[in-house]
C-alpha cells in the first residue's frame, strides 16, 4: 500500500470513529432533552386552566338591551357592549359563583365553593384591575375646515409621546396610578402597549351583604356600574385592560389572565385575550425533583458541548462553520442558555408576598415563562433536526439529506421569486380588498392570507363578493403563477436533485467505493455489536455472516446467469452463421480442429504468468489486510485515550488530511514532469 493510500485510509478511519463518538454523545443528549420535555408537557393542566377561562369569561353570551342580539366577549364592538359584558357574564362568573355551581349562599367546608374563587378550585390572587391608556387631543388637520366640524379635536393612535396623563372623568375624577413596570403587550393589530396608566381595582369577591338577585349591597357590581356613569372609557381611550391572576390548589399552578380591548381611530373595539399558566415553584413532588435532576444533567451536557464548540472554534477559526451542522449546533447551544436565563428572570421577578387588597403583578413572571417555552420549542425543532446529520450514513437518509443540500442553490432563487410574488400579491390584495376584509386590511395580514394558498385553503367567494372584476382576475393570476408554475418548478428542483443523488449512490455501489457511512457501519458492527458479551460472538456475528453469505450467493448467481445467457446466444448465432449450405459438408461439424504445438506452449506460458500474478495479488491483499488491522489497533488505542489526548487525536486527523493533499500535489508534479 502506498503512503497516499495509507494516509487516506487512516484519516477515513479516524473521521469515522470521531463521528461515532459524536453521534453517541448526541443521542445521550437527545435522550435527556426529550425526557425533560416529556416530563414538562405530559400533563394537560395548563390547557384545562386556560379552557376554564375561555368558557367562563370569553364564550358566555349576554343579550344587548332593547334587542334580540346575543354577544360574547370576543364579539364586543362598542363601549356599551363592553359595559354590558362587565355587569353580565364577567360579574356572574367571577363574583356570583357562576363559574362553579352558582350557589351564592357559600356553605362552609372545603367541599363547596367559596368567595373569591374561579371555577371552584382557583383562588383569585389580590385584586382585579381594570385600566386604560389614553391619548391627548390633537387639532384636526383634514380636508374639511375645522370651522365646519362639530368636534375639531382628533385622537391619534397610541404612542408614548402623545399619551395623556391628565385627570379626567364625569362626576368622579380619575388620576394616574402608580404601578410596576410590565412587559409590552402586542395587540391583534400589531401595536405595542405598556401597562395601564389609569386603573380601578376591584375586590376579588362581593361582600356578605350582597343580594345577587336584586344587586343590593353588591359593592363590586356598583363599582362596575359606576364605570359607565362616570365615563371611565371615552373617546381618548385607546387601550382597555382587565387583569386578574388565579392560583389552582390542585394543579399548583398560576394562571395570569388579561382581557384586552383596543379602540381604533375609526371607532369600535377590537377584543382579544391573553391567558398564560405556569408553575413558579416546581419543587414539591417527586416528579418535580426528577425533572430538576434531568434538567441539571442536561445543562451539564450542554456545557460540555459549548466547551467543545469553543475549542474547535479556537483551533479552526471561522472555517469551523464550514462543517455541516456546525452553525445550527451552536445556535442550539446558545438557545439553551437563553432558556436558562429566562427561567432565572422568571424566578427573580416573582413577588414575595400576596396581599388580598392589592393587585399582584404576576404578568412579568408569566411572560418570562412564556418566552422560555417559546425558545425551548425552537430547541426541540433544532435538536430533532440534527438527527438527520447522524443518520446520514444510512443509504436512505444519505440520499435524502444530499438531495436537500444539492437543491439549495436552485431553491434559493426559487424562494426569492416566491417572496417577490407574495409581496406584490399582498400589496395588490390589500389595495383591492383591504377596506372590506379583515385579513387583507394591512400588508402583513394579506401576506399571511396569501400563504394559505400553499395549503389549498383560500376563500375565493369572499373576494368575488367584494370585487367582481379584480377578485376573479387576481385569483386566477395568482393561482396560475404560484400553483401551476412555481410549485411545479419546486417539485422539479427536488426531483432532479434526487435523481442525481440516486445515480451517484448507485455508481458508488457499482465501484465498491468506501464511504464514511460504510466505515461507521463497519465500526458499529465489528467494534460495538460483535463485542457484546455472549450475544455478540454467538448470536449477532453468526447471523450477520449467514446474511452476508446469502447476499453474496444471490449476487453471484446474477453474473453467472448473464454469462450463460450470453454464451447461449453467441453459440446460437455462430450456428446460424456457419450453417453448412451443402449436404456433403454436414459431417464436418463433428470433426475436431487440430491445434498447433507452438500455440499450446504459448498458452501454457500465459497461464503460468496469470498464476504468478494471482499469487502476487493474494500476497498484496494479505499485506493490505495486516496493515489495516495494525492501523485499526493503533486508532483504537488512540480512541481509548481520546479523553486525555483529544486535541492530539484531532490534530493527527488534520495532519493526515494535509498529508493526503500534499501527496496528491506531489503525484501531480511527477505526472507533469513525466509528461514533459
XYZ file of C-alpha atoms in Angstrom:
676
model
C 0.000 0.000 0.000
C 1.357 3.438 -0.949
C 1.800 6.248 1.547
C -1.036 8.070 -0.169
C -3.489 5.201 0.411
C -2.217 4.725 3.970
C -2.838 8.372 4.873
C -6.238 8.341 3.189
C -7.279 5.141 4.971
C -6.080 6.340 8.363
C -7.826 9.704 8.017
C -11.020 7.949 6.904
C -10.944 5.603 9.898
C -10.253 8.443 12.317
C -13.102 10.552 10.992
C -15.448 7.572 11.208
C -14.595 6.958 14.851
C -14.930 10.640 15.632
C -18.380 10.672 14.029
C -19.425 7.655 16.113
C -18.286 9.278 19.360
C -20.150 12.492 18.492
C -23.219 10.512 17.499
C -23.294 8.608 20.800
C -22.892 11.858 22.739
C -25.695 13.435 20.755
C -28.121 10.573 21.350
C -27.366 10.772 25.071
C -28.089 14.499 25.000
C -31.275 13.907 22.986
C -32.496 11.311 25.498
C -32.072 13.808 28.357
C -33.726 16.612 26.422
C -36.724 14.528 25.359
C -37.121 13.277 28.929
C -37.178 16.858 30.206
C -39.715 17.935 27.574
C -41.970 14.931 28.182
C -41.904 15.430 31.954
C -42.832 19.080 31.466
C -45.569 18.569 28.857
C -47.042 15.222 29.877
C -49.984 16.854 31.662
C -52.770 18.898 30.063
C -53.225 21.012 33.204
C -52.218 24.245 31.518
C -54.695 23.701 28.727
C -57.521 22.910 31.126
C -56.841 26.044 33.181
C -56.923 28.136 30.013
C -60.078 26.347 28.884
C -61.821 27.331 32.135
C -61.102 30.997 31.439
C -62.246 30.703 27.827
C -65.533 29.005 28.620
C -66.455 31.193 31.604
C -65.254 34.629 30.521
C -64.950 34.581 26.745
C -67.717 32.341 25.448
C -70.661 33.089 27.747
C -73.232 35.131 25.885
C -75.219 38.153 27.041
C -78.137 39.963 25.485
C -77.870 43.567 24.378
C -80.694 45.677 25.900
C -83.625 46.565 23.628
C -82.623 43.938 21.085
C -82.611 40.199 20.477
C -78.918 40.147 19.637
C -76.612 37.999 21.756
C -72.929 38.774 22.124
C -69.878 37.309 23.814
C -66.643 38.958 24.873
C -64.764 38.238 21.639
C -67.566 39.818 19.594
C -67.758 43.039 21.629
C -67.669 46.010 19.242
C -68.625 49.084 21.287
C -68.052 50.590 24.716
C -71.705 49.990 25.584
C -71.403 46.279 24.807
C -68.266 46.097 26.948
C -70.157 47.623 29.890
C -72.872 45.004 29.405
C -70.195 42.304 29.439
C -68.711 43.603 32.714
C -72.009 43.620 34.607
C -73.214 40.466 32.840
C -71.152 37.291 32.309
C -67.968 38.741 33.854
C -69.616 39.667 37.169
C -71.711 36.485 37.240
C -68.738 34.139 36.605
C -66.239 35.857 38.918
C -68.382 37.291 41.751
C -71.586 35.209 41.778
C -70.181 31.648 41.624
C -71.346 31.369 38.028
C -68.166 29.509 37.075
C -68.921 26.706 39.577
C -72.366 25.871 40.973
C -73.944 29.383 41.159
C -74.683 28.863 44.878
C -74.198 32.298 46.430
C -75.016 31.068 49.943
C -71.443 29.749 50.115
C -71.830 26.945 52.704
C -68.881 26.233 54.992
C -66.428 23.451 54.209
C -63.745 22.518 51.691
C -66.222 20.600 49.517
C -68.151 23.690 48.462
C -67.397 26.815 46.525
C -66.107 29.875 48.373
C -65.949 33.583 47.658
C -63.014 34.781 45.573
C -62.702 31.582 43.521
C -62.974 30.954 39.782
C -64.221 27.522 38.803
C -64.456 26.411 42.442
C -60.751 25.468 42.718
C -58.839 28.538 41.529
C -58.381 31.303 44.086
C -58.140 34.835 42.728
C -54.886 36.391 43.975
C -55.110 40.013 45.111
C -57.469 42.446 43.449
C -58.829 42.610 39.916
C -57.530 45.552 37.902
C -59.407 47.425 35.183
C -57.271 50.041 33.458
C -56.719 52.023 30.308
C -54.260 54.055 28.234
C -55.252 57.477 26.891
C -54.001 59.898 24.242
C -54.014 63.676 24.069
C -56.486 65.526 21.862
C -54.864 66.975 18.738
C -56.177 69.683 16.374
C -57.689 68.037 13.309
C -55.830 68.638 10.023
C -58.102 67.328 7.293
C -59.690 68.374 4.034
C -62.718 69.811 5.827
C -62.051 73.133 7.645
C -62.267 72.917 11.415
C -64.862 75.705 11.427
C -67.290 73.308 9.742
C -66.619 70.467 12.219
C -68.755 69.853 15.304
C -65.782 68.345 17.127
C -62.485 69.981 15.999
C -60.237 67.629 18.004
C -58.780 64.332 16.880
C -57.354 61.455 18.910
C -54.402 59.675 17.229
C -53.123 56.147 17.696
C -51.342 55.468 20.967
C -47.692 56.453 21.243
C -45.591 57.389 24.233
C -45.205 60.990 23.029
C -48.972 61.557 22.702
C -50.045 59.661 25.830
C -52.312 61.642 28.139
C -51.818 61.503 31.911
C -54.187 64.344 32.736
C -57.027 63.637 35.200
C -60.449 63.046 33.649
C -63.929 61.766 34.481
C -67.592 62.782 34.800
C -68.786 63.362 38.399
C -65.648 61.497 39.506
C -62.028 62.338 38.793
C -59.602 59.590 37.876
C -55.886 60.162 38.443
C -52.834 58.270 37.145
C -51.916 55.357 39.376
C -48.539 54.032 40.384
C -47.740 50.567 39.060
C -44.756 48.349 38.433
C -43.123 48.054 35.061
C -44.808 45.415 32.897
C -43.956 43.644 29.642
C -45.151 45.257 26.440
C -48.395 43.802 25.136
C -48.862 43.286 21.365
C -52.457 43.679 20.186
C -54.203 41.957 17.286
C -53.379 44.999 15.137
C -49.651 44.510 15.939
C -49.466 47.662 18.072
C -47.387 47.701 21.260
C -48.850 48.910 24.562
C -47.276 49.191 28.030
C -49.200 48.625 31.256
C -52.267 50.794 32.036
C -51.783 54.315 33.409
C -55.287 54.821 34.866
C -56.617 51.891 36.903
C -59.545 50.880 39.077
C -59.016 47.931 41.433
C -61.892 45.664 42.476
C -62.060 43.241 45.395
C -61.911 39.639 44.274
C -65.293 38.845 45.888
C -68.550 40.520 46.864
C -69.417 41.351 50.462
C -71.560 39.092 52.634
C -74.496 41.535 52.357
C -74.689 41.246 48.566
C -78.064 40.090 47.230
C -77.337 38.518 43.865
C -80.944 38.760 42.716
C -81.539 42.452 43.423
C -77.863 43.521 43.339
C -78.493 45.316 46.644
C -75.351 45.663 48.756
C -73.133 44.370 45.922
C -70.193 46.781 46.077
C -68.284 45.363 43.130
C -71.374 45.461 40.923
C -71.966 49.081 41.855
C -68.340 49.883 41.054
C -68.723 48.292 37.617
C -71.889 50.322 37.002
C -70.052 53.478 38.102
C -67.537 52.960 35.288
C -70.382 53.652 32.861
C -71.903 56.638 34.683
C -68.557 58.342 35.340
C -67.360 57.863 31.733
C -64.233 55.932 32.625
C -63.997 54.914 28.956
C -64.328 57.792 26.491
C -63.071 58.969 23.091
C -59.498 59.445 24.350
C -59.258 55.811 25.445
C -57.038 53.727 23.220
C -56.478 50.510 25.218
C -58.611 48.789 27.888
C -57.173 46.187 30.283
C -58.885 43.704 32.619
C -56.199 41.825 34.592
C -56.507 39.090 37.196
C -54.442 36.124 38.433
C -55.625 32.826 39.893
C -53.924 30.027 41.800
C -55.023 26.411 41.334
C -54.694 24.354 44.511
C -54.995 21.059 42.679
C -52.511 21.780 39.889
C -50.170 24.012 41.932
C -50.177 26.452 39.012
C -50.798 30.162 38.496
C -52.921 31.464 35.632
C -52.490 35.077 34.526
C -55.494 36.416 32.598
C -55.715 39.586 30.525
C -58.781 40.728 28.617
C -57.639 43.429 26.222
C -59.704 45.743 24.010
C -58.272 48.230 21.556
C -60.258 51.305 20.480
C -59.168 52.263 16.986
C -59.194 55.704 15.383
C -62.046 54.549 13.167
C -64.181 53.782 16.221
C -65.232 50.494 17.775
C -63.375 47.963 19.879
C -61.182 45.008 18.935
C -61.279 42.375 21.679
C -58.588 39.801 22.390
C -57.307 37.794 25.340
C -54.055 36.515 26.790
C -54.033 33.539 29.172
C -50.745 32.124 30.499
C -50.494 29.285 33.030
C -47.199 28.359 34.696
C -45.752 26.718 37.785
C -43.494 29.171 39.618
C -42.058 26.700 42.160
C -41.907 23.180 40.623
C -40.158 21.514 43.592
C -42.965 19.970 45.638
C -43.443 16.440 44.247
C -41.127 13.556 43.394
C -41.700 14.083 39.666
C -40.667 17.725 40.114
C -37.394 16.663 41.698
C -36.777 14.147 38.917
C -37.445 16.902 36.397
C -34.916 19.197 38.100
C -32.296 16.402 38.209
C -32.784 15.680 34.487
C -32.575 19.385 33.678
C -29.326 19.765 35.644
C -27.827 16.767 33.815
C -28.999 18.210 30.504
C -27.315 21.551 31.106
C -24.091 19.813 32.143
C -24.121 18.097 28.746
C -24.863 21.432 27.059
C -21.903 22.983 28.891
C -19.708 20.180 27.552
C -20.982 20.830 24.027
C -20.296 24.538 24.422
C -16.727 23.846 25.594
C -16.132 21.538 22.606
C -17.527 24.123 20.182
C -15.366 26.887 21.649
C -12.286 24.652 21.476
C -12.920 23.812 17.818
C -13.603 27.464 17.050
C -10.318 28.470 18.675
C -8.306 25.897 16.681
C -10.095 26.239 13.313
C -11.347 29.831 13.363
C -14.277 30.692 11.138
C -13.546 27.675 8.936
C -15.166 25.637 11.741
C -18.567 26.753 10.434
C -17.903 25.213 7.035
C -18.724 21.826 8.512
C -22.255 20.608 8.037
C -24.414 21.333 11.074
C -21.832 23.400 12.989
C -23.826 26.634 12.824
C -27.147 25.048 13.801
C -25.428 23.189 16.640
C -24.002 26.421 18.066
C -27.347 28.212 17.662
C -28.979 25.371 19.556
C -26.441 25.697 22.387
C -26.983 29.465 22.603
C -30.756 28.995 22.751
C -30.372 26.613 25.690
C -28.553 29.318 27.628
C -31.260 31.813 26.631
C -33.874 29.452 28.097
C -31.862 29.170 31.318
C -31.581 32.974 31.560
C -35.338 33.436 31.018
C -36.124 30.888 33.721
C -33.815 32.700 36.122
C -35.572 36.001 35.336
C -38.922 34.310 35.940
C -37.874 33.248 39.441
C -36.312 36.627 40.241
C -39.406 38.603 39.184
C -41.837 36.589 41.319
C -43.481 38.600 44.121
C -42.503 37.796 47.680
C -45.960 38.422 49.203
C -49.568 38.002 48.079
C -51.788 40.542 49.919
C -55.526 40.274 49.258
C -56.181 44.046 48.967
C -53.517 44.863 46.318
C -53.119 43.970 42.679
C -50.332 41.375 42.407
C -48.221 41.731 39.292
C -47.502 38.202 38.068
C -47.545 39.165 34.404
C -43.774 39.730 34.251
C -43.006 36.230 35.568
C -45.641 34.696 33.294
C -44.166 36.498 30.295
C -40.663 35.189 31.042
C -42.041 31.654 31.391
C -43.927 32.016 28.098
C -40.778 33.243 26.341
C -38.708 30.376 27.750
C -41.255 27.857 26.470
C -41.270 29.525 23.062
C -37.469 29.442 22.778
C -37.444 25.852 24.033
C -39.817 24.935 21.207
C -37.128 26.140 18.774
C -34.644 23.946 20.636
C -36.934 20.959 20.091
C -37.047 21.624 16.371
C -33.272 22.104 16.013
C -32.417 19.140 18.233
C -34.660 16.744 16.328
C -33.415 18.154 13.025
C -29.843 17.189 13.950
C -30.853 13.524 13.924
C -30.568 13.538 10.121
C -26.911 14.565 10.368
C -26.009 11.489 12.414
C -28.232 9.103 10.455
C -26.835 10.157 7.091
C -24.561 7.080 6.981
C -27.667 5.021 6.196
C -28.253 4.984 2.412
C -31.869 6.178 2.606
C -31.126 9.139 4.860
C -27.921 9.902 2.988
C -29.793 10.251 -0.291
C -32.486 12.451 1.276
C -30.107 14.813 3.043
C -27.870 15.024 -0.024
C -30.927 15.815 -2.142
C -31.816 18.805 0.019
C -28.193 20.003 0.102
C -27.694 19.762 -3.651
C -31.008 21.520 -4.368
C -30.297 24.505 -2.127
C -28.657 26.698 -4.782
C -31.644 26.254 -7.098
C -34.170 26.640 -4.286
C -32.620 29.929 -3.190
C -33.523 31.621 -6.454
C -36.937 29.993 -6.437
C -37.670 31.216 -2.916
C -36.694 34.732 -3.940
C -39.212 34.517 -6.779
C -41.903 33.278 -4.368
C -41.146 36.127 -1.946
C -41.419 38.703 -4.745
C -44.738 37.263 -5.915
C -46.126 37.135 -2.363
C -45.050 40.711 -1.663
C -46.572 42.010 -4.878
C -49.725 39.980 -4.325
C -50.015 41.232 -0.738
C -49.912 44.856 -1.873
C -52.455 44.206 -4.640
C -54.882 42.329 -2.362
C -54.545 44.971 0.380
C -55.446 47.778 -2.013
C -58.280 45.847 -3.636
C -59.924 44.179 -0.614
C -58.404 45.829 2.498
C -61.398 48.088 3.166
C -63.844 45.165 3.302
C -61.981 42.084 4.564
C -60.119 41.990 7.891
C -57.412 39.565 6.759
C -56.440 41.918 3.927
C -56.656 45.125 5.975
C -52.866 45.544 6.317
C -49.926 44.263 4.293
C -48.824 41.700 6.886
C -52.303 40.165 7.160
C -52.506 39.921 3.367
C -49.140 38.137 3.290
C -50.335 35.540 5.814
C -53.613 35.069 3.959
C -51.904 34.501 0.617
C -49.564 31.978 2.237
C -52.624 29.810 2.889
C -52.815 29.056 -0.826
C -49.919 26.601 -0.329
C -52.184 24.565 1.965
C -55.070 24.821 -0.543
C -57.130 26.893 1.905
C -58.121 30.041 0.089
C -61.530 31.685 0.406
C -62.439 32.599 -3.153
C -66.087 33.543 -2.603
C -65.361 36.469 -0.290
C -63.044 38.252 -2.731
C -65.534 37.580 -5.553
C -68.282 39.254 -3.495
C -66.146 42.282 -2.624
C -64.961 42.995 -6.180
C -66.484 41.112 -9.096
C -63.753 42.234 -11.511
C -60.494 42.214 -9.552
C -61.466 39.198 -7.453
C -61.504 36.649 -10.303
C -58.621 38.398 -12.089
C -56.278 38.356 -9.080
C -57.260 34.850 -8.068
C -56.669 33.313 -11.496
C -53.387 35.199 -11.985
C -52.046 34.368 -8.560
C -53.050 30.702 -8.696
C -51.558 30.363 -12.193
C -48.237 31.830 -11.051
C -47.932 30.149 -7.668
C -49.523 26.747 -8.166
C -49.093 25.993 -11.854
C -45.615 27.486 -12.288
C -43.761 27.929 -9.006
C -44.971 24.744 -7.312
C -44.109 22.627 -10.353
C -40.674 24.239 -10.505
C -40.193 23.436 -6.831
C -41.088 19.794 -7.428
C -38.800 19.658 -10.442
C -35.837 21.008 -8.452
C -36.203 18.297 -5.837
C -36.820 15.604 -8.453
C -33.647 16.478 -10.388
C -31.561 16.634 -7.227
C -32.949 13.280 -6.067
C -32.160 11.580 -9.379
C -28.603 12.934 -9.315
C -28.013 11.661 -5.786
C -29.602 8.311 -6.610
C -27.280 7.878 -9.608
C -24.252 8.850 -7.502
C -25.257 6.307 -4.869
C -25.685 3.525 -7.450
C -22.344 4.419 -9.050
C -20.605 4.249 -5.662
C -22.148 0.810 -5.085
C -21.013 -0.381 -8.517
C -17.450 0.878 -7.983
C -17.425 -0.531 -4.417
C -16.346 2.885 -3.187
C -15.907 3.150 0.566
C -17.827 5.980 2.208
C -17.981 7.494 5.651
C -21.278 5.723 6.248
C -19.689 2.388 5.306
C -16.841 2.950 7.748
C -19.252 3.924 10.529
C -21.416 0.869 9.891
C -18.370 -1.424 9.947
C -17.125 0.115 13.176
C -20.517 -0.310 14.830
C -20.651 -3.937 13.683
C -17.140 -5.113 14.499
C -16.271 -2.895 17.473
C -19.648 -2.491 19.182
C -22.272 -5.064 18.213
C -19.989 -8.081 17.832
C -18.208 -7.284 21.119
C -21.320 -7.506 23.268
C -20.645 -10.287 25.795
C -22.138 -13.622 24.763
C -24.680 -12.146 22.315
C -22.082 -10.586 20.016
C -19.948 -13.625 19.051
C -22.729 -16.227 19.449
C -25.812 -14.502 18.038
C -25.133 -11.320 16.099
C -21.915 -12.329 14.327
C -23.199 -15.719 13.025
C -26.442 -14.076 11.941
C -24.537 -11.378 10.057
C -22.303 -13.976 8.392
C -25.308 -16.009 7.223
C -26.971 -12.905 5.807
C -23.754 -11.852 4.068
C -23.328 -15.347 2.578
C -26.911 -15.338 1.329
C -26.443 -11.913 -0.274
C -23.144 -12.912 -1.895
C -24.642 -16.126 -3.321
C -27.583 -14.245 -4.770
C -25.242 -11.623 -6.234
C -23.009 -14.327 -7.757
C -25.946 -16.032 -9.479
C -26.799 -12.925 -11.469
C -23.438 -12.703 -13.359
C -23.494 -16.479 -13.938
C -26.927 -16.277 -15.445
C -25.847 -13.348 -17.587
C -22.740 -15.269 -18.764
C -24.677 -18.416 -19.616
C -27.259 -16.426 -21.487
C -24.536 -14.615 -23.412
C -22.788 -17.902 -24.292
C -26.063 -19.456 -25.394
C -26.874 -16.528 -27.618
C -23.330 -16.461 -29.033
C -23.353 -20.172 -29.853
C -26.741 -19.877 -31.460
C -25.504 -17.004 -33.549
C -22.428 -18.955 -34.601
C -24.585 -21.862 -35.641
C -26.724 -19.580 -37.725
C -23.701 -18.007 -39.373
C -21.746 -21.234 -40.042
C -24.648 -23.408 -41.025
C -23.447 -25.596 -43.956
C -25.095 -24.966 -47.291
C -24.034 -28.239 -48.918
C -25.307 -31.611 -47.672
C -21.911 -33.225 -48.079
C -20.340 -30.846 -45.590
C -22.799 -31.643 -42.784
C -20.443 -34.248 -41.255
C -17.759 -31.592 -40.794
C -19.498 -30.159 -37.733
C -18.443 -33.137 -35.629
C -14.740 -33.049 -36.560
C -12.002 -31.838 -34.148
C -9.901 -28.934 -35.346
C -6.133 -29.664 -34.954
C -4.124 -27.276 -32.701
C -0.512 -26.184 -33.322
C 2.125 -27.220 -30.674
C 3.626 -23.719 -30.541
C 0.196 -22.282 -29.720
C -0.189 -24.710 -26.815
C 3.197 -23.698 -25.442
C 2.287 -20.007 -25.567
C -0.996 -20.722 -23.811
C 0.854 -22.589 -21.053
C 3.256 -19.659 -20.611
C 0.361 -17.200 -20.369
C -1.364 -19.437 -17.826
C 1.809 -19.597 -15.726
C 2.121 -15.800 -15.797
C -1.519 -15.486 -14.727
C -0.870 -17.791 -11.796
C 2.123 -15.667 -10.733
C 0.006 -12.522 -10.945
C -2.728 -14.136 -8.845
C -0.197 -15.175 -6.180
C 1.198 -11.631 -6.148
C -2.292 -10.184 -5.758
C -3.003 -12.547 -2.856
C 0.236 -11.505 -1.147
C -0.655 -7.818 -1.621
C -4.130 -8.398 -0.228
C -2.709 -10.217 2.807
C -0.231 -7.402 3.385
C -3.036 -4.845 2.975
C -5.254 -6.701 5.469
C -2.438 -6.942 8.023
C -1.636 -3.236 7.605
C -5.290 -2.267 8.019
C -5.502 -4.332 11.205
C -2.408 -2.570 12.550
C -3.957 0.818 11.729
C -7.222 -0.216 13.410
C -5.320 -1.312 16.504
C -3.421 1.986 16.675
C -6.580 4.019 16.099
C -8.414 2.019 18.771
C -5.660 2.784 21.231
C -5.899 6.445 20.315
C -9.674 6.351 20.727
C -9.326 4.778 24.184
C -7.057 7.629 25.218
C -9.168 10.295 23.492
C -10.280 11.834 26.769
C -6.686 12.529 27.717
C -5.315 13.136 24.239
C -8.375 14.577 22.476
C -6.618 17.555 20.851
C -3.719 15.338 19.729
C -6.105 12.907 18.006
C -7.856 15.788 16.255
C -4.528 17.227 15.154
C -3.495 13.768 13.893
C -6.603 13.671 11.715
C -5.851 17.134 10.377
C -2.240 16.158 9.683
C -3.347 13.039 7.821
C -5.671 15.160 5.685
C -2.829 17.586 4.992
C -0.515 14.654 4.132
C -3.085 13.329 1.689
C -3.349 16.712 -0.041
C 0.439 17.064 -0.183
C 0.799 13.598 -1.716
C -1.834 14.460 -4.325
C 0.122 17.571 -5.268
C 3.386 15.586 -5.341
C 1.944 12.928 -7.640
C 0.522 15.639 -9.900
C 4.015 17.207 -10.152
C 5.569 13.824 -11.012
C 2.917 13.220 -13.661
C 3.551 16.624 -15.206
C 7.321 16.008 -15.215
C 6.843 12.612 -16.837
C 4.581 14.112 -19.476
C 7.149 16.816 -20.276
